[in-house]
Coordinates of C-alpha atoms in Angstrom, one line a residue:
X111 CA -32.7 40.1 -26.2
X112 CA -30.9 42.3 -23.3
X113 CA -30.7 45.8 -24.3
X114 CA -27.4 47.7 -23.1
X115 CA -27.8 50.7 -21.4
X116 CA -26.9 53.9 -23.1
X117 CA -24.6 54.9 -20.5
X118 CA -21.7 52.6 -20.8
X119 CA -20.4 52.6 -17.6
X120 CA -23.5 51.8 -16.0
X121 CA -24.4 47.8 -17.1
X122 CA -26.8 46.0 -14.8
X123 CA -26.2 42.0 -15.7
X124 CA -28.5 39.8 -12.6
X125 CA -26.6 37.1 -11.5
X126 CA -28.6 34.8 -9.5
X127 CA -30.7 37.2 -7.8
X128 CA -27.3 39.7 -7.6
X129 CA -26.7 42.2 -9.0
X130 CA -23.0 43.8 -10.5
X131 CA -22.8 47.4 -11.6
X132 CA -20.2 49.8 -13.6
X133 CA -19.2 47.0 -16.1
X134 CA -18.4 48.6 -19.1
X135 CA -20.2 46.2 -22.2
X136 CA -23.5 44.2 -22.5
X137 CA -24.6 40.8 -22.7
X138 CA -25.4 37.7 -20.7
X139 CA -23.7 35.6 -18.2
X140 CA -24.9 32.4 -16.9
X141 CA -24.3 31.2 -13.7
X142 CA -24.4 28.2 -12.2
X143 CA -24.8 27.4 -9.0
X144 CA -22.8 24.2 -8.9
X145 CA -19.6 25.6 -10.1
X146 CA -18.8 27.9 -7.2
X147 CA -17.6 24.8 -5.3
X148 CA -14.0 24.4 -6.9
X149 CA -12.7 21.4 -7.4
X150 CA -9.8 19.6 -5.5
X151 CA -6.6 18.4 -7.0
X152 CA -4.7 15.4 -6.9
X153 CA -2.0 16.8 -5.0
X154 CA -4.3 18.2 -2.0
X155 CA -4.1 17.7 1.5
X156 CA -6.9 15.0 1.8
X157 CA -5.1 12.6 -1.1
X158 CA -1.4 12.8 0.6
X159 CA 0.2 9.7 1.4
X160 CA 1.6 9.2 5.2
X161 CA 5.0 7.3 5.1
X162 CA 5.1 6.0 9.1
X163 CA 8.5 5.4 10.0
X164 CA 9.1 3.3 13.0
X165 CA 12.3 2.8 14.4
X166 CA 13.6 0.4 17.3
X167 CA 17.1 -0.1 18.3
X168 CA 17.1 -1.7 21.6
X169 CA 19.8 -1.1 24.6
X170 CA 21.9 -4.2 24.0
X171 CA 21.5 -4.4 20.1
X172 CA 23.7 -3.9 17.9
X173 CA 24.5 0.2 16.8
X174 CA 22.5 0.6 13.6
X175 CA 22.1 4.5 11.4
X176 CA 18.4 4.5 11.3
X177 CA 18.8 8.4 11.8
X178 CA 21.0 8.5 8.2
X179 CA 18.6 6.1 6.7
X180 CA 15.3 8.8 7.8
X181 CA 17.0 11.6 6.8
X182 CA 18.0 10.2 3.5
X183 CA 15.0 9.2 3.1
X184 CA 13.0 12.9 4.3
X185 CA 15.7 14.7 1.6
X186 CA 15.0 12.9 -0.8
X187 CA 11.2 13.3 -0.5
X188 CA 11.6 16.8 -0.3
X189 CA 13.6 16.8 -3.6
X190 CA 11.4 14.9 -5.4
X191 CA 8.7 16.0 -8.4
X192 CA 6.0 14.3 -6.5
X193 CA 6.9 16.1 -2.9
X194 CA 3.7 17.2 -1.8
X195 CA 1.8 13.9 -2.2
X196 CA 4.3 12.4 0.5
X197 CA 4.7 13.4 4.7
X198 CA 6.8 11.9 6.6
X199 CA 6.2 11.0 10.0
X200 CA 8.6 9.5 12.3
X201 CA 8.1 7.5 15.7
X202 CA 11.5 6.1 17.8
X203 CA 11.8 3.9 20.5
X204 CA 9.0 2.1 19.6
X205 CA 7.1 -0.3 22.1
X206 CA 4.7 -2.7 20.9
X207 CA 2.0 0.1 22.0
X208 CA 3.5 2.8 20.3
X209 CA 2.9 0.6 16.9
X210 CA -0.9 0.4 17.3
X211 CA -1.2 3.7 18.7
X212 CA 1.1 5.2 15.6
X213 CA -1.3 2.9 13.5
X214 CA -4.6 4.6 15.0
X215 CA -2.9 8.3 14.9
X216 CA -1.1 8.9 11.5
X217 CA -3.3 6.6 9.3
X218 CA -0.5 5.4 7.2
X219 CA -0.6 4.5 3.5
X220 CA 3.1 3.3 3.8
X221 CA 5.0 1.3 7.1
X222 CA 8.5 1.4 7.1
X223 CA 10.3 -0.6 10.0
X224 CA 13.5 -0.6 10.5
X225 CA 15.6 -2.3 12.8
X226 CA 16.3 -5.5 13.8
X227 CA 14.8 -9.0 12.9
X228 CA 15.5 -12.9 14.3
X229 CA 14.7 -16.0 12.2
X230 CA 16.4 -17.9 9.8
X231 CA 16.9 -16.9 6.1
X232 CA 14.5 -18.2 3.7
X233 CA 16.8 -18.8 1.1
X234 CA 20.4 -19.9 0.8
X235 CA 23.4 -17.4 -0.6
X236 CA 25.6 -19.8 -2.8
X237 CA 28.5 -18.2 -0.3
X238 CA 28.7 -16.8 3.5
X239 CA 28.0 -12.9 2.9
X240 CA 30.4 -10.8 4.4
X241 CA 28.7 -7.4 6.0
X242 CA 31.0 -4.5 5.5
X243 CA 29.5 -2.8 8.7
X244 CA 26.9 -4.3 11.0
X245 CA 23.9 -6.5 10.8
X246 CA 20.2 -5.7 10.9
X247 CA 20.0 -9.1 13.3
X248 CA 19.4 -9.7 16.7
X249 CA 20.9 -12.9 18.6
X250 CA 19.1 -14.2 21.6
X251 CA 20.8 -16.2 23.4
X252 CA 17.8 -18.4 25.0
X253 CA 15.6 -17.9 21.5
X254 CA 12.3 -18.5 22.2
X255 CA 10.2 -21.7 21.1
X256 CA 6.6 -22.1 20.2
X257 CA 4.3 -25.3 21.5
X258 CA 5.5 -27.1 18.1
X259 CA 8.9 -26.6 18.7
X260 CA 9.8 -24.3 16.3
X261 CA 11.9 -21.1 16.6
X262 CA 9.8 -18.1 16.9
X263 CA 11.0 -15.2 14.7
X264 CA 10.1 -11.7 14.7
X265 CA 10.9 -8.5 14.4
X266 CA 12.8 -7.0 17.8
X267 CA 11.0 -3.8 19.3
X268 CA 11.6 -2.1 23.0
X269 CA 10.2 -3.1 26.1
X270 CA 9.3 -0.7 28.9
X271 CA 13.3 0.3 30.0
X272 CA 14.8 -0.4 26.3
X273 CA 15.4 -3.8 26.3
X274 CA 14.3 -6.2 23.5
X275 CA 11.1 -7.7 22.6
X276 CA 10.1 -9.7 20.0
X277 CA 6.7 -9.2 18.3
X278 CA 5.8 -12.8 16.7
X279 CA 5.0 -13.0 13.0
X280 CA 1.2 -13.9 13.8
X281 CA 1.0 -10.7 16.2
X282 CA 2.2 -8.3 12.9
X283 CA -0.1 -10.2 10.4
X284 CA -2.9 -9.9 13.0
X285 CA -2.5 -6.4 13.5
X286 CA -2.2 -5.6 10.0
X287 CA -5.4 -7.1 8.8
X288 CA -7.0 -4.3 11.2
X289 CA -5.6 -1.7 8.5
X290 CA -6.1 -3.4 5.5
X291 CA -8.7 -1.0 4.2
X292 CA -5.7 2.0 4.6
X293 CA -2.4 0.6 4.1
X294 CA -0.6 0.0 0.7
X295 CA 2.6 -1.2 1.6
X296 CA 5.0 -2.2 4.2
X297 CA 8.3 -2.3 4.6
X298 CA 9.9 -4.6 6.8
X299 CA 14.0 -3.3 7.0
X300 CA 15.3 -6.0 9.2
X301 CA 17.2 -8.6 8.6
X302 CA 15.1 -12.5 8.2
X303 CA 11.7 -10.5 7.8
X304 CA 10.4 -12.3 4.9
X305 CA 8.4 -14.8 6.9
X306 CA 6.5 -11.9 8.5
X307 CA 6.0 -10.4 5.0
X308 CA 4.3 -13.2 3.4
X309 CA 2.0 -13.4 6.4
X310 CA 1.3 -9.6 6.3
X311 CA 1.1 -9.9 2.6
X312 CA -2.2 -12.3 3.2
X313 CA -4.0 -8.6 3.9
X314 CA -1.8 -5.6 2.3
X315 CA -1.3 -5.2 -1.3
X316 CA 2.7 -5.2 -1.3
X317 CA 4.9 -5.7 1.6
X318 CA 8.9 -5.4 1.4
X319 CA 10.9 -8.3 3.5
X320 CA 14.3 -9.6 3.9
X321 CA 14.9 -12.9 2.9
X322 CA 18.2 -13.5 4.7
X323 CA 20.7 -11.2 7.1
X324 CA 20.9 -7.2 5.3
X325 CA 23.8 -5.2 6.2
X326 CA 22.8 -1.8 7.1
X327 CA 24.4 0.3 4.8
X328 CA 22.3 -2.2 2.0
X329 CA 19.4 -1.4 3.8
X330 CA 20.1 2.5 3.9
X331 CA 21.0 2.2 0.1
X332 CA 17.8 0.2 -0.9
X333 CA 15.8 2.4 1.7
X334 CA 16.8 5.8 -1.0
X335 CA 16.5 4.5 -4.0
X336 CA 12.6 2.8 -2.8
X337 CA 11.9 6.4 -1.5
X338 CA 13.5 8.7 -4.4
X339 CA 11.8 6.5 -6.9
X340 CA 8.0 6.9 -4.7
X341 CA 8.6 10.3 -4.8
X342 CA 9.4 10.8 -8.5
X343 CA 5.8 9.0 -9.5
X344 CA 7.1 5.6 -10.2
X345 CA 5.0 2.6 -9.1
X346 CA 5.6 0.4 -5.4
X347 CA 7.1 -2.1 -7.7
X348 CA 9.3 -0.3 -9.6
X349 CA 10.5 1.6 -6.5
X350 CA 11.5 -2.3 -5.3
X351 CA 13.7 -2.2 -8.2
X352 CA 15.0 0.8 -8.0
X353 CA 16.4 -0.3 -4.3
X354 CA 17.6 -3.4 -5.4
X355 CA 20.1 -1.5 -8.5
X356 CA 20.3 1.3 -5.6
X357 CA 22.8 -1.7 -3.8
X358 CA 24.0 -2.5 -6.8
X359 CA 25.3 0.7 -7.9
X360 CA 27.2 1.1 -4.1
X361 CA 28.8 -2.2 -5.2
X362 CA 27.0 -4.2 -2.5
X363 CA 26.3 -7.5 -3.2
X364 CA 23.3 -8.1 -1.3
X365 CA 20.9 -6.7 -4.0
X366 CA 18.7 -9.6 -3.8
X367 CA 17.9 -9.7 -0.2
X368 CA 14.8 -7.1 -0.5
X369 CA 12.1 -9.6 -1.4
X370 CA 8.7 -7.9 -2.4
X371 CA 5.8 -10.3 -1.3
X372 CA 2.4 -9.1 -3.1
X373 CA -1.1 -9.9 -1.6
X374 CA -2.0 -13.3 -1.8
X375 CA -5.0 -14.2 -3.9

């Protein structure tokens, strides 16, 4: 057994080869190695979640409030319980190279575009909907055909001096399956984008489409309530809820529209 010293202010206790003096008491400590690593939380640095924000709203388009819709969505991140698991990053103007190079740089859990979208709705409202302010579609007036004679559809980023360009449903799917070992969900905030989520959905767990035309402030109300709801703990597929009653509760009768597509089996 360790016998104290007589002189109580002068302990000796050998700590892996070390030694600590003037500890008043006697005993033993052990020590092990293994322990002086300390462990990492969930909240650190390495497990937070990127939210990429891409936002294109070409020259002859239609005025949209993508800037209210990202700052609704940054305050309420910053409000929420779960705030430090989240970042926010933000990319505008974006060109069909600023996607994949976004996509190589932030290594995003979560896409969010938002913008506009061409195609046709995939499901038919039992009356004409009537937007309150503008639409998150595009119009071409020469739409583009494919070899079967089909309408292309799309969501519409910028070209080199602004203009539209659509990216084809096959080009997104394509690209995605590149990140499918890093991104969760996406979330396509243009109107007719459900097509392109059921072919992104073939390679990420839960993507977020429109099934027919979205007004924008239904887009900027479903936008917050999917964010607010992330950011308070609750699961990707309750936060779709949460967007849709988010509409709802603006009295906005497009609740429906948001259509989450999970991955195909």
């Amino acid at each position: 057994m360790p016998q104290s010293n007589s002189d109580p202010t002068q302990n000796t206790f050998n700590i892996s080869n070390s030694s600590i003096t003037n500890l008043v008491g006697s005993g033993s400590i052990q020590y092990n190695a293994a322990t002086q690593k300390a462990e990492v939380s969930p909240e650190s640095e390495n497990d937070k979640k990127v939210i990429l924000f891409l936002a294109a709203q070409p020259l002859t388009t239609a005025r949209l409030r993508l800037d209210e819709e990202v700052r609704e969505i940054e305050e309420g991140l910053k409000r929420s319980k779960y705030r430090d698991r989240f970042e926010l990053i933000q990319k505008w103007a974006v060109r069909p190279r600023d996607l994949q190079r976004a996509m190589l740089e932030c290594n995003p859990s979560i896409v969010h575009f938002s913008g506009h979208g061409i195609g046709r709705p995939t499901h038919t409202p039992s009356a004409d909907t009537q937007f309150p302010d503008a639409a998150r579609k595009f119009q071409l007036v020469d739409p583009p055909v494919n070899p079967a004679g089909t309408f292309e559809e799309g969501i519409i980023l910028e070209d080199q001096v602004g203009q539209p360009k659509l990216i084809s449903t096959e080009a997104l799917s394509t690209l995605f399956e590149l990140f499918a070992d890093r991104v969760q969900c996406v979330v396509l905030n243009a109107c007719y984008s459900e097509r392109q989520a059921q072919a992104i959905a073939q390679h990420i767990p839960y993507v977020i489409g429109m099934n027919q035309a979205i007004g924008d402030r239904a887009a900027i109300e479903f936008a917050i309530g999917f964010y607010d709801a992330l950011g308070a703990g609750e699961t990707i597929e309750r936060a779709y809820q949460l967007g849709q009653v988010a509409i709802q509760m603006e009295g906005i009768a497009e609740h429906l529209t948001p259509v989450l597509v999970p991955k195909s089996n």
